[in-house]
mmCIF file with all atom_site columns, C-alpha atoms and ligand atoms in Angstrom:
data_model
loop_
_atom_site.group_PDB
_atom_site.id
_atom_site.type_symbol
_atom_site.label_atom_id
_atom_site.label_alt_id
_atom_site.label_comp_id
_atom_site.label_asym_id
_atom_site.label_entity_id
_atom_site.label_seq_id
_atom_site.pdbx_PDB_ins_code
_atom_site.Cartn_x
_atom_site.Cartn_y
_atom_site.Cartn_z
_atom_site.occupancy
_atom_site.B_iso_or_equiv
_atom_site.pdbx_formal_charge
_atom_site.auth_seq_id
_atom_site.auth_comp_id
_atom_site.auth_asym_id
_atom_site.auth_atom_id
_atom_site.pdbx_PDB_model_num
ATOM   1   C  CA  . MET A 1 1   ? 100.900 83.742  96.580  1.00 0.00 ? 1   MET A CA  1
ATOM   2   C  CA  . LYS A 1 2   ? 101.496 82.602  100.131 1.00 0.00 ? 2   LYS A CA  1
ATOM   3   C  CA  . ALA A 1 3   ? 104.390 85.042  100.530 1.00 0.00 ? 3   ALA A CA  1
ATOM   4   C  CA  . GLY A 1 4   ? 102.177 87.872  99.299  1.00 0.00 ? 4   GLY A CA  1
ATOM   5   C  CA  . LYS A 1 5   ? 99.608  86.985  101.922 1.00 0.00 ? 5   LYS A CA  1
ATOM   6   C  CA  . ILE A 1 6   ? 102.232 87.048  104.678 1.00 0.00 ? 6   ILE A CA  1
ATOM   7   C  CA  . ILE A 1 7   ? 103.532 90.432  103.465 1.00 0.00 ? 7   ILE A CA  1
ATOM   8   C  CA  . LEU A 1 8   ? 99.991  91.803  103.508 1.00 0.00 ? 8   LEU A CA  1
ATOM   9   C  CA  . PHE A 1 9   ? 99.460  90.572  107.057 1.00 0.00 ? 9   PHE A CA  1
ATOM   10  C  CA  . VAL A 1 10  ? 102.800 92.019  108.192 1.00 0.00 ? 10  VAL A CA  1
ATOM   11  C  CA  . LEU A 1 11  ? 101.985 95.376  106.591 1.00 0.00 ? 11  LEU A CA  1
ATOM   12  C  CA  . ALA A 1 12  ? 98.548  95.284  108.197 1.00 0.00 ? 12  ALA A CA  1
ATOM   13  C  CA  . GLY A 1 13  ? 100.165 94.561  111.559 1.00 0.00 ? 13  GLY A CA  1
ATOM   14  C  CA  . PHE A 1 14  ? 102.543 97.521  111.182 1.00 0.00 ? 14  PHE A CA  1
ATOM   15  C  CA  . ALA A 1 15  ? 99.688  99.789  110.113 1.00 0.00 ? 15  ALA A CA  1
ATOM   16  C  CA  . LEU A 1 16  ? 97.646  98.711  113.147 1.00 0.00 ? 16  LEU A CA  1
ATOM   17  C  CA  . VAL A 1 17  ? 100.565 99.267  115.534 1.00 0.00 ? 17  VAL A CA  1
ATOM   18  C  CA  . PHE A 1 18  ? 101.276 102.726 114.128 1.00 0.00 ? 18  PHE A CA  1
ATOM   19  C  CA  . SER A 1 19  ? 97.606  103.637 114.163 1.00 0.00 ? 19  SER A CA  1
ATOM   20  C  CA  . PHE A 1 20  ? 97.468  102.760 117.850 1.00 0.00 ? 20  PHE A CA  1
ATOM   21  C  CA  . LEU A 1 21  ? 100.618 104.787 118.475 1.00 0.00 ? 21  LEU A CA  1
ATOM   22  C  CA  . PHE A 1 22  ? 99.115  107.794 116.721 1.00 0.00 ? 22  PHE A CA  1
ATOM   23  C  CA  . LEU A 1 23  ? 95.813  107.414 118.572 1.00 0.00 ? 23  LEU A CA  1
ATOM   24  C  CA  . LEU A 1 24  ? 97.588  107.024 121.921 1.00 0.00 ? 24  LEU A CA  1
ATOM   25  C  CA  . SER A 1 25  ? 99.875  109.999 121.345 1.00 0.00 ? 25  SER A CA  1
ATOM   26  C  CA  . SER A 1 26  ? 96.964  112.147 120.220 1.00 0.00 ? 26  SER A CA  1
ATOM   27  C  CA  . GLY A 1 27  ? 95.098  111.508 123.461 1.00 0.00 ? 27  GLY A CA  1
ATOM   28  C  CA  . GLY A 1 28  ? 97.507  113.362 125.726 1.00 0.00 ? 28  GLY A CA  1
ATOM   29  C  CA  . GLN A 1 29  ? 98.000  116.406 123.554 1.00 0.00 ? 29  GLN A CA  1
ATOM   30  C  CA  . THR A 1 30  ? 95.744  119.321 122.805 1.00 0.00 ? 30  THR A CA  1
ATOM   31  C  CA  . GLY A 1 31  ? 94.992  119.861 119.164 1.00 0.00 ? 31  GLY A CA  1
ATOM   32  C  CA  . GLY A 1 32  ? 95.939  116.328 118.201 1.00 0.00 ? 32  GLY A CA  1
ATOM   33  C  CA  . PHE A 1 33  ? 93.182  115.970 115.655 1.00 0.00 ? 33  PHE A CA  1
ATOM   34  C  CA  . ASN A 1 34  ? 95.565  115.313 112.798 1.00 0.00 ? 34  ASN A CA  1
ATOM   35  C  CA  . GLN A 1 35  ? 97.068  112.391 114.663 1.00 0.00 ? 35  GLN A CA  1
ATOM   36  C  CA  . ILE A 1 36  ? 93.618  110.938 115.285 1.00 0.00 ? 36  ILE A CA  1
ATOM   37  C  CA  . TYR A 1 37  ? 92.888  111.128 111.566 1.00 0.00 ? 37  TYR A CA  1
ATOM   38  C  CA  . VAL A 1 38  ? 96.255  109.585 110.704 1.00 0.00 ? 38  VAL A CA  1
ATOM   39  C  CA  . GLY A 1 39  ? 95.638  106.843 113.270 1.00 0.00 ? 39  GLY A CA  1
ATOM   40  C  CA  . LEU A 1 40  ? 92.170  106.114 111.958 1.00 0.00 ? 40  LEU A CA  1
ATOM   41  C  CA  . GLY A 1 41  ? 93.474  106.175 108.391 1.00 0.00 ? 41  GLY A CA  1
ATOM   42  C  CA  . LEU A 1 42  ? 96.210  103.685 109.242 1.00 0.00 ? 42  LEU A CA  1
ATOM   43  C  CA  . ALA A 1 43  ? 93.669  101.450 110.962 1.00 0.00 ? 43  ALA A CA  1
ATOM   44  C  CA  . GLY A 1 44  ? 91.525  101.605 107.823 1.00 0.00 ? 44  GLY A CA  1
ATOM   45  C  CA  . VAL A 1 45  ? 94.550  100.708 105.687 1.00 0.00 ? 45  VAL A CA  1
ATOM   46  C  CA  . ALA A 1 46  ? 95.287  97.815  108.027 1.00 0.00 ? 46  ALA A CA  1
ATOM   47  C  CA  . PHE A 1 47  ? 91.753  96.448  107.713 1.00 0.00 ? 47  PHE A CA  1
ATOM   48  C  CA  . ILE A 1 48  ? 91.868  96.809  103.917 1.00 0.00 ? 48  ILE A CA  1
ATOM   49  C  CA  . LEU A 1 49  ? 95.178  94.910  103.877 1.00 0.00 ? 49  LEU A CA  1
ATOM   50  C  CA  . ILE A 1 50  ? 93.695  92.176  106.082 1.00 0.00 ? 50  ILE A CA  1
ATOM   51  C  CA  . PHE A 1 51  ? 90.677  92.048  103.790 1.00 0.00 ? 51  PHE A CA  1
ATOM   52  C  CA  . PHE A 1 52  ? 92.872  91.528  100.736 1.00 0.00 ? 52  PHE A CA  1
ATOM   53  C  CA  . ALA A 1 53  ? 95.046  89.036  102.596 1.00 0.00 ? 53  ALA A CA  1
ATOM   54  C  CA  . THR A 1 54  ? 92.003  86.940  103.493 1.00 0.00 ? 54  THR A CA  1
ATOM   55  C  CA  . ARG A 1 55  ? 90.725  87.248  99.943  1.00 0.00 ? 55  ARG A CA  1
ATOM   56  C  CA  . LEU A 1 56  ? 94.065  85.925  98.708  1.00 0.00 ? 56  LEU A CA  1
ATOM   57  C  CA  . LYS A 1 57  ? 93.684  83.000  101.047 1.00 0.00 ? 57  LYS A CA  1
ATOM   58  C  CA  . ALA A 1 58  ? 90.185  82.072  99.894  1.00 0.00 ? 58  ALA A CA  1
ATOM   59  C  CA  . PRO A 1 59  ? 90.886  80.275  96.586  1.00 0.00 ? 59  PRO A CA  1
ATOM   60  C  CA  . GLY A 1 60  ? 93.616  78.121  98.088  1.00 0.00 ? 60  GLY A CA  1
ATOM   61  C  CA  . ASP A 1 61  ? 91.391  77.027  100.929 1.00 0.00 ? 61  ASP A CA  1
ATOM   62  C  CA  . SER A 1 62  ? 88.449  76.102  98.756  1.00 0.00 ? 62  SER A CA  1
ATOM   63  C  CA  . THR A 1 63  ? 90.478  73.330  97.165  1.00 0.00 ? 63  THR A CA  1
ATOM   64  C  CA  . GLN A 1 64  ? 91.785  72.173  100.531 1.00 0.00 ? 64  GLN A CA  1
ATOM   65  C  CA  . ASN A 1 65  ? 88.299  71.991  101.970 1.00 0.00 ? 65  ASN A CA  1
ATOM   66  C  CA  . VAL A 1 66  ? 87.568  69.040  99.724  1.00 0.00 ? 66  VAL A CA  1
ATOM   67  C  CA  . THR A 1 67  ? 88.728  66.581  102.330 1.00 0.00 ? 67  THR A CA  1
ATOM   68  C  CA  . VAL A 1 68  ? 88.791  62.925  101.541 1.00 0.00 ? 68  VAL A CA  1
ATOM   69  C  CA  . ASN A 1 69  ? 86.584  61.052  103.910 1.00 0.00 ? 69  ASN A CA  1
ATOM   70  C  CA  . ILE A 1 70  ? 88.438  57.941  104.926 1.00 0.00 ? 70  ILE A CA  1
ATOM   71  C  CA  . ASP A 1 71  ? 85.431  56.005  106.097 1.00 0.00 ? 71  ASP A CA  1
ATOM   72  C  CA  . LEU A 1 72  ? 86.176  52.461  105.096 1.00 0.00 ? 72  LEU A CA  1
ATOM   73  C  CA  . PRO A 1 73  ? 84.964  50.606  103.281 1.00 0.00 ? 73  PRO A CA  1
ATOM   74  C  CA  . GLY A 1 74  ? 82.079  52.749  102.041 1.00 0.00 ? 74  GLY A CA  1
ATOM   75  C  CA  . GLU A 1 75  ? 83.868  55.813  100.638 1.00 0.00 ? 75  GLU A CA  1
ATOM   76  C  CA  . VAL A 1 76  ? 86.939  54.109  99.265  1.00 0.00 ? 76  VAL A CA  1
ATOM   77  C  CA  . GLY A 1 77  ? 85.200  52.947  96.113  1.00 0.00 ? 77  GLY A CA  1
ATOM   78  C  CA  . MET A 1 78  ? 85.289  56.513  94.789  1.00 0.00 ? 78  MET A CA  1
ATOM   79  C  CA  . ASP A 1 79  ? 89.064  56.569  94.375  1.00 0.00 ? 79  ASP A CA  1
ATOM   80  C  CA  . THR A 1 80  ? 91.322  54.026  92.780  1.00 0.00 ? 80  THR A CA  1
ATOM   81  C  CA  . ILE A 1 81  ? 93.746  52.646  95.310  1.00 0.00 ? 81  ILE A CA  1
ATOM   82  C  CA  . LYS A 1 82  ? 97.033  51.410  94.010  1.00 0.00 ? 82  LYS A CA  1
ATOM   83  C  CA  . CYS A 1 83  ? 99.345  48.893  95.578  1.00 0.00 ? 83  CYS A CA  1
ATOM   84  C  CA  . LYS A 1 84  ? 102.446 50.451  97.073  1.00 0.00 ? 84  LYS A CA  1
ATOM   85  C  CA  . SER A 1 85  ? 104.588 47.535  95.975  1.00 0.00 ? 85  SER A CA  1
ATOM   86  C  CA  . CYS A 1 86  ? 103.455 46.658  92.462  1.00 0.00 ? 86  CYS A CA  1
ATOM   87  C  CA  . GLY A 1 87  ? 101.132 49.538  91.546  1.00 0.00 ? 87  GLY A CA  1
ATOM   88  C  CA  . GLY A 1 88  ? 98.215  47.220  90.851  1.00 0.00 ? 88  GLY A CA  1
ATOM   89  C  CA  . VAL A 1 89  ? 94.725  48.660  91.226  1.00 0.00 ? 89  VAL A CA  1
ATOM   90  C  CA  . LEU A 1 90  ? 93.098  47.442  94.422  1.00 0.00 ? 90  LEU A CA  1
ATOM   91  C  CA  . SER A 1 91  ? 89.392  47.060  95.016  1.00 0.00 ? 91  SER A CA  1
ATOM   92  C  CA  . GLU A 1 92  ? 87.272  47.323  98.143  1.00 0.00 ? 92  GLU A CA  1
ATOM   93  C  CA  . LYS A 1 93  ? 87.373  43.569  98.482  1.00 0.00 ? 93  LYS A CA  1
ATOM   94  C  CA  . ASP A 1 94  ? 91.108  43.754  99.162  1.00 0.00 ? 94  ASP A CA  1
ATOM   95  C  CA  . ILE A 1 95  ? 90.588  45.993  102.199 1.00 0.00 ? 95  ILE A CA  1
ATOM   96  C  CA  . LYS A 1 96  ? 89.838  44.342  105.498 1.00 0.00 ? 96  LYS A CA  1
ATOM   97  C  CA  . MET A 1 97  ? 89.408  45.812  108.945 1.00 0.00 ? 97  MET A CA  1
ATOM   98  C  CA  . VAL A 1 98  ? 91.929  44.214  111.259 1.00 0.00 ? 98  VAL A CA  1
ATOM   99  C  CA  . ALA A 1 99  ? 91.963  45.471  114.873 1.00 0.00 ? 99  ALA A CA  1
ATOM   100 C  CA  . GLY A 1 100 ? 90.173  48.648  113.816 1.00 0.00 ? 100 GLY A CA  1
ATOM   101 C  CA  . ALA A 1 101 ? 92.704  49.501  111.109 1.00 0.00 ? 101 ALA A CA  1
ATOM   102 C  CA  . PRO A 1 102 ? 92.109  49.091  107.390 1.00 0.00 ? 102 PRO A CA  1
ATOM   103 C  CA  . VAL A 1 103 ? 94.529  46.508  106.058 1.00 0.00 ? 103 VAL A CA  1
ATOM   104 C  CA  . VAL A 1 104 ? 95.087  46.004  102.348 1.00 0.00 ? 104 VAL A CA  1
ATOM   105 C  CA  . THR A 1 105 ? 96.051  42.670  100.885 1.00 0.00 ? 105 THR A CA  1
ATOM   106 C  CA  . CYS A 1 106 ? 97.230  43.040  97.308  1.00 0.00 ? 106 CYS A CA  1
ATOM   107 C  CA  . PRO A 1 107 ? 95.827  40.282  95.058  1.00 0.00 ? 107 PRO A CA  1
ATOM   108 C  CA  . PHE A 1 108 ? 98.649  40.759  92.553  1.00 0.00 ? 108 PHE A CA  1
ATOM   109 C  CA  . CYS A 1 109 ? 101.786 40.565  94.680  1.00 0.00 ? 109 CYS A CA  1
ATOM   110 C  CA  . GLY A 1 110 ? 100.361 39.472  98.026  1.00 0.00 ? 110 GLY A CA  1
ATOM   111 C  CA  . THR A 1 111 ? 101.709 42.439  99.987  1.00 0.00 ? 111 THR A CA  1
ATOM   112 C  CA  . THR A 1 112 ? 99.820  43.245  103.166 1.00 0.00 ? 112 THR A CA  1
ATOM   113 C  CA  . TYR A 1 113 ? 99.985  46.682  104.760 1.00 0.00 ? 113 TYR A CA  1
ATOM   114 C  CA  . GLN A 1 114 ? 97.887  49.195  106.642 1.00 0.00 ? 114 GLN A CA  1
ATOM   115 C  CA  . LEU A 1 115 ? 96.034  51.912  104.773 1.00 0.00 ? 115 LEU A CA  1
ATOM   116 C  CA  . SER A 1 116 ? 95.738  54.368  107.633 1.00 0.00 ? 116 SER A CA  1
ATOM   117 C  CA  . GLU A 1 117 ? 99.407  55.325  107.639 1.00 0.00 ? 117 GLU A CA  1
ATOM   118 C  CA  . GLU A 1 118 ? 99.219  56.622  104.061 1.00 0.00 ? 118 GLU A CA  1
ATOM   119 C  CA  . PRO A 1 119 ? 96.100  58.721  103.564 1.00 0.00 ? 119 PRO A CA  1
ATOM   120 C  CA  . LYS A 1 120 ? 97.405  59.902  100.165 1.00 0.00 ? 120 LYS A CA  1
ATOM   121 C  CA  . TRP A 1 121 ? 97.278  57.170  97.605  1.00 0.00 ? 121 TRP A CA  1
HETATM 122 ZN ZN1 . ZN  L 2 .   ? 100.800 44.603  94.871  1.00 0.00 ? 1   ZN  L ZN1 1
#
């Protein structure tokens, strides 16, 4: 899916470059109407390709836009946080702000570590 998007953008880039070449070459010559049409057609193809490329991109981005707000300790209650050492489920009570950084103290194994370094739990 991502490769297809890149190919579409590359093709669109080539189409744009060639359309400009056709338009530029048509300017100096008399009776270059065909080249203008070819240039405009290539530009249209390029914009269609870009349109499809951006459409391909849309569904992937919609899932990425759901960003997890790490605003401790208010938002953390939504997700279950697991201890990196023993895998025990941690609660908000186990998270403390130490020097501006959220620090987790596991009640099961007693491990203490910072949360901010691992946004993905
Ligand atoms: Zn633990």
